[in-house]
GROMACS .gro file of C-alpha atoms in nm:
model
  319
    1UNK     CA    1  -1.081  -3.674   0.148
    2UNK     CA    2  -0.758  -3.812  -0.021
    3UNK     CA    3  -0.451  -3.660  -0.064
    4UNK     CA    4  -0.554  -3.507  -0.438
    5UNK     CA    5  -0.768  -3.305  -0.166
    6UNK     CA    6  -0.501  -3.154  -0.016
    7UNK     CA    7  -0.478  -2.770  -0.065
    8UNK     CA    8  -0.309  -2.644  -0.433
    9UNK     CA    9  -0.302  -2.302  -0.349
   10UNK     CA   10  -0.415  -2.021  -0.102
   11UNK     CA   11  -0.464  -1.650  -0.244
   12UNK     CA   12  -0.388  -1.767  -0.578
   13UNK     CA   13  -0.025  -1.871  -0.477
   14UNK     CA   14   0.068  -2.205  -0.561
   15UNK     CA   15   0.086  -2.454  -0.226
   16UNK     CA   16   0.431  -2.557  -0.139
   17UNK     CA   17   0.578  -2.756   0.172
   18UNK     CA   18   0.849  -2.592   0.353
   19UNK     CA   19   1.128  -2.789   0.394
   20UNK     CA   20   1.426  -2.744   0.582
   21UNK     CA   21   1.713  -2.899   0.371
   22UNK     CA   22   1.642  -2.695   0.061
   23UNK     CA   23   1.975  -2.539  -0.090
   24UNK     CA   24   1.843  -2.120  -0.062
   25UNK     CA   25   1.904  -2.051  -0.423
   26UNK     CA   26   1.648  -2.326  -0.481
   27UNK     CA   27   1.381  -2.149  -0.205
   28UNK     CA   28   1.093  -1.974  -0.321
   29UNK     CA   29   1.059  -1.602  -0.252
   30UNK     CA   30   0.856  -1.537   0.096
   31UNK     CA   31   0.591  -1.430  -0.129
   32UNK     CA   32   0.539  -1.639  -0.459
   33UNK     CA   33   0.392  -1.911  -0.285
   34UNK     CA   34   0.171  -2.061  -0.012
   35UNK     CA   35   0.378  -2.173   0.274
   36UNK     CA   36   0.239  -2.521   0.397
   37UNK     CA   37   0.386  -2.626   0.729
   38UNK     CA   38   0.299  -2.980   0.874
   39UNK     CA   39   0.534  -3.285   1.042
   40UNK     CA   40   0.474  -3.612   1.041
   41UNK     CA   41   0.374  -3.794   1.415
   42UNK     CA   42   0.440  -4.092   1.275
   43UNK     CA   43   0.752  -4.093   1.023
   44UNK     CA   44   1.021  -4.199   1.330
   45UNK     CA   45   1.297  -4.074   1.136
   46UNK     CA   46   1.261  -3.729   1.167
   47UNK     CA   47   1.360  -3.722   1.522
   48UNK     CA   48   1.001  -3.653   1.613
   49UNK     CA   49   1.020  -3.278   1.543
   50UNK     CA   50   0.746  -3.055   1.689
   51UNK     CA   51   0.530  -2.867   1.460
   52UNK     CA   52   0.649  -2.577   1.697
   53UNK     CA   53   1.022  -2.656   1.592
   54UNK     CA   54   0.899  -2.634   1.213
   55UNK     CA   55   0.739  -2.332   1.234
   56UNK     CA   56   1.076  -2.161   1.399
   57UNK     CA   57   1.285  -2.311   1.132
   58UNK     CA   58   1.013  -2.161   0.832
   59UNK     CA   59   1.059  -1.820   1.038
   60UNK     CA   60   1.411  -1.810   1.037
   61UNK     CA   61   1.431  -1.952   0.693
   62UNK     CA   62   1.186  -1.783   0.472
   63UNK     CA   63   1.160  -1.375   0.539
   64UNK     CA   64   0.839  -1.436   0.747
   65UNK     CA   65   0.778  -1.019   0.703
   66UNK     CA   66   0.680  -1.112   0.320
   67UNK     CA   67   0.509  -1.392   0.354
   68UNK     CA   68   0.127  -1.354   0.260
   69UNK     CA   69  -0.024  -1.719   0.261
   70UNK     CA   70   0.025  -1.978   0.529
   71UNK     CA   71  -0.123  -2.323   0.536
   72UNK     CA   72  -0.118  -2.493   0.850
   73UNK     CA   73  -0.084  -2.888   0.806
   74UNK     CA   74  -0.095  -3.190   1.021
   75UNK     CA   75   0.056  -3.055   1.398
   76UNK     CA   76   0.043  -3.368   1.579
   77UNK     CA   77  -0.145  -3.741   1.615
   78UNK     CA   78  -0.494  -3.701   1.597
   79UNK     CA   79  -0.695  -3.639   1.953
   80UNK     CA   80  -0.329  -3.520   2.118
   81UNK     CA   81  -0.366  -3.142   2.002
   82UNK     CA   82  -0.599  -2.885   1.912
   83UNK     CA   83  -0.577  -2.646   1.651
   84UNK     CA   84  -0.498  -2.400   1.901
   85UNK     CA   85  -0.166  -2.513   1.947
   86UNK     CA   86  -0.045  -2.376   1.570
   87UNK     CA   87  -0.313  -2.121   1.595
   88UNK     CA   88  -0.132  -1.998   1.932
   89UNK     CA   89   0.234  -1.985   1.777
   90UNK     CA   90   0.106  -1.784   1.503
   91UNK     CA   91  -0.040  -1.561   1.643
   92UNK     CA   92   0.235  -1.537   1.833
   93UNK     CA   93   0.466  -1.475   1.542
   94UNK     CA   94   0.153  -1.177   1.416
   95UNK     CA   95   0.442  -0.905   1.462
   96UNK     CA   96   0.694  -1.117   1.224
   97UNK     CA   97   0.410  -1.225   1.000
   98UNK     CA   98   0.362  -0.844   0.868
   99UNK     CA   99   0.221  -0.964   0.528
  100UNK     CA  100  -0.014  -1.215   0.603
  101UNK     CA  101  -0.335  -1.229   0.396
  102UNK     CA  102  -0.453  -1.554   0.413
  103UNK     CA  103  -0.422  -1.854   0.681
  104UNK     CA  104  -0.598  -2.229   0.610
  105UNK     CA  105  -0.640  -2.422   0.925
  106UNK     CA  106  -0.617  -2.816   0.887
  107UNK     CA  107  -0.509  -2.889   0.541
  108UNK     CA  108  -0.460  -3.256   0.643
  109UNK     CA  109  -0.635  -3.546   0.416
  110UNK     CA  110  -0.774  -3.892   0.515
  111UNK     CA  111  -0.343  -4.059   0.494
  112UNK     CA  112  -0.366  -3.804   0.811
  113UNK     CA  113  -0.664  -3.802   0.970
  114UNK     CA  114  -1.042  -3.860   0.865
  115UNK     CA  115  -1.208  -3.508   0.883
  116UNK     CA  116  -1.429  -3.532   1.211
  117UNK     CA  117  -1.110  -3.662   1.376
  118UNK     CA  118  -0.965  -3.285   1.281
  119UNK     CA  119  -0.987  -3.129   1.639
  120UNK     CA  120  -1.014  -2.776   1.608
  121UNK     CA  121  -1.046  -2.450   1.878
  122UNK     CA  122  -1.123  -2.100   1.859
  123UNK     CA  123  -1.031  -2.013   1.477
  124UNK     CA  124  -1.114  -1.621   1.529
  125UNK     CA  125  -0.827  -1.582   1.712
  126UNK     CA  126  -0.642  -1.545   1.403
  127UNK     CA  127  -0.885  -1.264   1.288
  128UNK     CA  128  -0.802  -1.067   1.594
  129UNK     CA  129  -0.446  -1.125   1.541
  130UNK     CA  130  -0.448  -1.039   1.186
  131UNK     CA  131  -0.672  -0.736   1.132
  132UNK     CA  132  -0.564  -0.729   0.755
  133UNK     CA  133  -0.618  -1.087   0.642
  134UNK     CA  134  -0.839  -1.136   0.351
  135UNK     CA  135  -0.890  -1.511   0.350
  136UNK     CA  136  -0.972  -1.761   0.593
  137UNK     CA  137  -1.016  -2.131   0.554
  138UNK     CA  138  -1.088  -2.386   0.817
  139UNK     CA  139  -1.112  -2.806   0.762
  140UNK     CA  140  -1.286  -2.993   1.049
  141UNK     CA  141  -1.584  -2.902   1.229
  142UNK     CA  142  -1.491  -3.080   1.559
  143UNK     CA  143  -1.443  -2.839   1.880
  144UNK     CA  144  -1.520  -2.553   1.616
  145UNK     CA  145  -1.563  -2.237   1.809
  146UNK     CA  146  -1.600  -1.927   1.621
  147UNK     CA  147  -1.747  -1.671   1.848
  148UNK     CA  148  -1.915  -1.297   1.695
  149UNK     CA  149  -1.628  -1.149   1.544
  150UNK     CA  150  -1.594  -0.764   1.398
  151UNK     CA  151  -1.318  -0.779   1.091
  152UNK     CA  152  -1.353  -0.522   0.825
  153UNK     CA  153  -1.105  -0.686   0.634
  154UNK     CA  154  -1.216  -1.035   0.512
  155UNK     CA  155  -1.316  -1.113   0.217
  156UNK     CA  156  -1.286  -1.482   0.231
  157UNK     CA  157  -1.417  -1.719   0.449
  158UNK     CA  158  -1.423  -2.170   0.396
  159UNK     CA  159  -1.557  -2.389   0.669
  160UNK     CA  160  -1.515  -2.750   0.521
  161UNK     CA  161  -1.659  -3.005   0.808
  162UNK     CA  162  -1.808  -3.334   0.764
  163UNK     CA  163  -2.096  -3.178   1.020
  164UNK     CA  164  -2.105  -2.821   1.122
  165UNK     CA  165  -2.206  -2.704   1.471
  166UNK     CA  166  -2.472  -2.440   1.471
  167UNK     CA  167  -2.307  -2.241   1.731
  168UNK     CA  168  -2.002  -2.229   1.551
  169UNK     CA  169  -2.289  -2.129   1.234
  170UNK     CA  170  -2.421  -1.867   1.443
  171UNK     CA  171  -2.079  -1.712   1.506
  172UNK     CA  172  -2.017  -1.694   1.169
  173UNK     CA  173  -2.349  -1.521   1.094
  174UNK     CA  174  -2.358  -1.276   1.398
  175UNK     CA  175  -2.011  -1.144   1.295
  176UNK     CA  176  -1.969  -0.799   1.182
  177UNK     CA  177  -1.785  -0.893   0.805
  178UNK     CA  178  -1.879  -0.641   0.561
  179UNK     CA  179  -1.602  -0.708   0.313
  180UNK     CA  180  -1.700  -1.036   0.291
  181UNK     CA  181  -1.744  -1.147  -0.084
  182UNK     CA  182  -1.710  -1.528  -0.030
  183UNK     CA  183  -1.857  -1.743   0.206
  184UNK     CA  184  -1.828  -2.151   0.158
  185UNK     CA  185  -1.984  -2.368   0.440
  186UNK     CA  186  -2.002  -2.737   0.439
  187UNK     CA  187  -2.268  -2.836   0.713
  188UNK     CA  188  -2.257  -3.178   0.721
  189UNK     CA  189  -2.463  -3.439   0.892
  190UNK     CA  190  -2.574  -3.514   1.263
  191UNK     CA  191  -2.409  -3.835   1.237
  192UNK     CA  192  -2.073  -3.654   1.280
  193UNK     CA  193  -2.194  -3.344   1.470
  194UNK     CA  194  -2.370  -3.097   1.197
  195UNK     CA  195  -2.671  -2.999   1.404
  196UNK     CA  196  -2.721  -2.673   1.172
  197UNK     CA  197  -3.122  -2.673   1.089
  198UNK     CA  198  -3.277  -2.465   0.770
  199UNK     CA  199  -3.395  -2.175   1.031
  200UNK     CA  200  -3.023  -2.089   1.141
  201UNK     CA  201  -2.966  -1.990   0.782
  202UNK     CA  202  -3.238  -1.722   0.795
  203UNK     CA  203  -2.996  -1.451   0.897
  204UNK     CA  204  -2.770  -1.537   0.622
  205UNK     CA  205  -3.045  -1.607   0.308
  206UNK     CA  206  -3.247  -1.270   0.451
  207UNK     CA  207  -2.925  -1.072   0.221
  208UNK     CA  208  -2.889  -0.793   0.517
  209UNK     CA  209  -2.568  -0.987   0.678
  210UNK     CA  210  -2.307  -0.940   0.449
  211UNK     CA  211  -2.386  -0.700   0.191
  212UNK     CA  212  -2.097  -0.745  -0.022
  213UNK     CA  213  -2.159  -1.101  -0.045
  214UNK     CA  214  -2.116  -1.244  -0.443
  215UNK     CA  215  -2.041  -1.624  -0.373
  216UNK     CA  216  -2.207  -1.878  -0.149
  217UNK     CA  217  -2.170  -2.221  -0.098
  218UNK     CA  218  -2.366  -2.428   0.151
  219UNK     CA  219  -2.326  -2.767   0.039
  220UNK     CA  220  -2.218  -3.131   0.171
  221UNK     CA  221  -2.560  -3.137   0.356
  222UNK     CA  222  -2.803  -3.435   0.418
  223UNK     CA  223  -3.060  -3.122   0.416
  224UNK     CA  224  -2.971  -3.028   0.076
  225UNK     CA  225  -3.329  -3.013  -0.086
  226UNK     CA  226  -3.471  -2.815   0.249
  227UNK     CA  227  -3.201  -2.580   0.149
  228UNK     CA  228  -3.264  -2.575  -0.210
  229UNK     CA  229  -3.595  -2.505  -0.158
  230UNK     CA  230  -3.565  -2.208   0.080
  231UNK     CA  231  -3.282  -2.091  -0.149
  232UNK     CA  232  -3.578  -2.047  -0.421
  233UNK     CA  233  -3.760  -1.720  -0.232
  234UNK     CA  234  -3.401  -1.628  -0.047
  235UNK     CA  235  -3.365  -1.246  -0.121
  236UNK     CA  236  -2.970  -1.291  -0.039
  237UNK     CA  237  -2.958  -1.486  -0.408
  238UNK     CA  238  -3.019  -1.160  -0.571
  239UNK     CA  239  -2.672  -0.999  -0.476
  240UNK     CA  240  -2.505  -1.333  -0.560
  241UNK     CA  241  -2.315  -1.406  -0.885
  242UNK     CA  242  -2.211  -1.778  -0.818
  243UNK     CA  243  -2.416  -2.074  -0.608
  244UNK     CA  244  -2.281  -2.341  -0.468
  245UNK     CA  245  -2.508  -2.650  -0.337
  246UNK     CA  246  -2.252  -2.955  -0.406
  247UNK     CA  247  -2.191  -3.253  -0.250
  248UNK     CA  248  -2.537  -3.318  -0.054
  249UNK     CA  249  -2.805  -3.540  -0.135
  250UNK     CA  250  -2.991  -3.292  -0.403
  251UNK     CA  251  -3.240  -3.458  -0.561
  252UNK     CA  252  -3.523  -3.389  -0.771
  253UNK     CA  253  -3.739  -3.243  -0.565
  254UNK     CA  254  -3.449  -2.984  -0.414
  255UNK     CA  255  -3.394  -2.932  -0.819
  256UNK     CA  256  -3.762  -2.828  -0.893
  257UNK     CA  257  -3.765  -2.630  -0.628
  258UNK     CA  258  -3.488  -2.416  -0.726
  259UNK     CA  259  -3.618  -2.396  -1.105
  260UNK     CA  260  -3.964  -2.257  -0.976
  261UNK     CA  261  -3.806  -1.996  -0.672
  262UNK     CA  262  -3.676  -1.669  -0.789
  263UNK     CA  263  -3.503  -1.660  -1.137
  264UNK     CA  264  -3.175  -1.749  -1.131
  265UNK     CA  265  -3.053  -1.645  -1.502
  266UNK     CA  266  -2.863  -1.362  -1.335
  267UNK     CA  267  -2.586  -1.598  -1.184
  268UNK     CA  268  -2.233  -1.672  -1.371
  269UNK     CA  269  -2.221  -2.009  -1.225
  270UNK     CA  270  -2.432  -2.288  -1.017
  271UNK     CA  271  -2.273  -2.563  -0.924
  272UNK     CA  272  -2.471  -2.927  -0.843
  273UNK     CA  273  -2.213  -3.165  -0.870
  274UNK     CA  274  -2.244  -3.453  -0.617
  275UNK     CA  275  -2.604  -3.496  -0.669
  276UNK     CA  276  -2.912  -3.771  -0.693
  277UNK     CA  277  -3.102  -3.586  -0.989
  278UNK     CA  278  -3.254  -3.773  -1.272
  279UNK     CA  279  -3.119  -3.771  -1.637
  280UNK     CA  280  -3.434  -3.545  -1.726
  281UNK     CA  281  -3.416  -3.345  -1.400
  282UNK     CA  282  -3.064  -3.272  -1.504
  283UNK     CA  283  -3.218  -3.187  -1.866
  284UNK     CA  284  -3.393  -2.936  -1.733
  285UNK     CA  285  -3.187  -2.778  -1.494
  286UNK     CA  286  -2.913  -2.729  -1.768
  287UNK     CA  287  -3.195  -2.603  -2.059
  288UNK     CA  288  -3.343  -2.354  -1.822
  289UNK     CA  289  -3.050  -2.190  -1.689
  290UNK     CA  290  -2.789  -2.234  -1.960
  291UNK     CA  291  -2.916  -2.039  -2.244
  292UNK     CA  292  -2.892  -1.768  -2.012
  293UNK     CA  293  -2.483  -1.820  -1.948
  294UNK     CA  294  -2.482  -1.981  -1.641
  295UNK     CA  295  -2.238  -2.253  -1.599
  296UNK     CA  296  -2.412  -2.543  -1.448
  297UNK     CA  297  -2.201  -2.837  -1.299
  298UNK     CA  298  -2.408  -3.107  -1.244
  299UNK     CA  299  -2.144  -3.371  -1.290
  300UNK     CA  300  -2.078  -3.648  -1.029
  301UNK     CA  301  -2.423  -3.850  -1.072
  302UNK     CA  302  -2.463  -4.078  -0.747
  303UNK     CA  303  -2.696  -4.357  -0.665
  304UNK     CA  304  -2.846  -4.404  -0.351
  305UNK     CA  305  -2.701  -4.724  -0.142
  306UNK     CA  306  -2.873  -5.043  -0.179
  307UNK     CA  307  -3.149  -4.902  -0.409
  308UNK     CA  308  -3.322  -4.704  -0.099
  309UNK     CA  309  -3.396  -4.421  -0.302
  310UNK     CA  310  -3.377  -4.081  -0.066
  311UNK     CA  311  -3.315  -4.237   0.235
  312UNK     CA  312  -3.009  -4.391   0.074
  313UNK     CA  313  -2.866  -4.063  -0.035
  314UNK     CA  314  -2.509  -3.960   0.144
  315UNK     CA  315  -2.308  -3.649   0.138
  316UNK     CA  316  -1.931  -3.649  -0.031
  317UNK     CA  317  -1.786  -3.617   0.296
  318UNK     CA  318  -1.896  -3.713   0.645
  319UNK     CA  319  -1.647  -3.928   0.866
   0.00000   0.00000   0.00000
């Protein structure tokens, strides 16, 4: 992921780095943006500040009781610290942080660190902390604990990982969420730790887990057409308005089996893009589901390495 990957906004606020030297008629208000916080391990200028020392000066800076979107950068050198070293301080700061609706957990990019070499903790923490937050977004599936949690508040949840673990999967999907509109998982591959098979997604695709769900995305998966093709008699697709299967190695035969599941002329939007379909393939995915009014993105037309055909597919992200 490069650094045009880096987060743009959070709750619809536009993403902006705190910084300490900025002039306060030239701050933003606590709450018209998305407060980024990072340092840098390796700039030796900056007196090798602490991510801890950041976060104090954004608190005594910025009226923490109206900020409503924090994005949690790069906190040290990669392997040194967890994520539950910024985790801890905010939720340490939960009292101060009065407003807070939505928190993204390891907005760094590959300048930083590769995305497996993101070393995360126990994310639900912040849940507990924060029984009112809305949105919750996570980047690196390493160390990724995310025990059963009960929040009747989220609406919003983003696990981007170049490989998923299924525990941390079946956290997720044993959780008591029914607000939960949006649900975006990246699984991965096994290369790099995503150990998720088709049959962990039963609870999800059976529809009964999260009833309010409108949006899902499982996508970046080297089991893309498995999931595709259970996605075709999934009775959770009914309830959904937007699909997202992206970035894994779809190919035809994931394709056709979507096209001859369920109908799927009910959705607003399915999105492909990232894929190994065929200029017909693609043909007919767009003229069967199009006329309808779904928005099909099926940009981003890869070729498998070295001519291997499926074998040679890969996923947009892995390392």
């Amino acid at each position: 992921m490069s650094d045009a990957d880096r987060l743009h906004e959070l709750l619809g606020l536009p993403a902006v780095e705190f910084q300490r030297e900025t002039e306060g008629s030239a701050r933003p208000r606590a709450d018209a943006v998305a407060w980024r916080i990072c340092v840098d391990p390796y700039d030796s200028d900056d007196g090798e500040v602490t991510w801890e020392e950041e976060f104090e000066a954004f608190l005594e800076a910025v009226d923490p009781s109206g900020v409503e979107a924090l994005i949690i950068g790069q906190w040290a050198e990669s392997y040194e610290e967890t994520s539950a070293y910024p985790i801890g301080l905010v939720v340490a700061a939960a009292d101060r942080l009065t407003s807070l609706r939505a928190i993204f957990v390891g907005d760094l990019v590959v300048e930083e660190a590769e995305i497996s070499w993101i070393e995360q903790s126990d994310v639900t923490a912040l849940l507990t902390a924060f029984p009112d937050l809305t949105h919750l977004g996570v980047r690196g599936g390493t160390d990724l604990i995310f025990p059963p949690v009960k929040h009747d508040s989220l609406r919003g949840l983003v696990i981007e990982s170049g490989g998923l673990p299924a525990e941390a999967l079946r956290g997720v999907l044993d959780s008591e969420l029914p607000s939960l509109e949006h649900l975006d998982l990246w699984l991965g591959v096994s290369s790099y730790g995503g150990d998720v098979v088709v049959p962990d997604l039963a609870p999800l695709l059976a529809g009964t887990r999260f009833p309010r769900l409108r949006h899902l995305g499982l996508r970046n998966s080297e089991l893309q057409n498995e999931i595709a093709a259970v996605i075709g008699s999934a009775p959770v697709v009914a309830q959904l308005r937007s699909l997202d299967l992206s970035n894994g190695t779809l190919g035809d035969e994931g394709a056709a089996a979507l096209l001859e599941g369920q109908p799927l002329t009910h959705l607003t939007s399915l999105d492909l893009h990232h894929h190994f379909l065929t200029e017909p393939m693609e043909r007919r995915v767009s003229e069967a589901l199009e006329p309808h009014g779904v928005s099909v993105d099926l940009s981003g037309r890869c070729e498998p390495w070295d001519n291997r055909g499926p074998e040679g597919r890969y996923t947009a992200v892995a390392e």
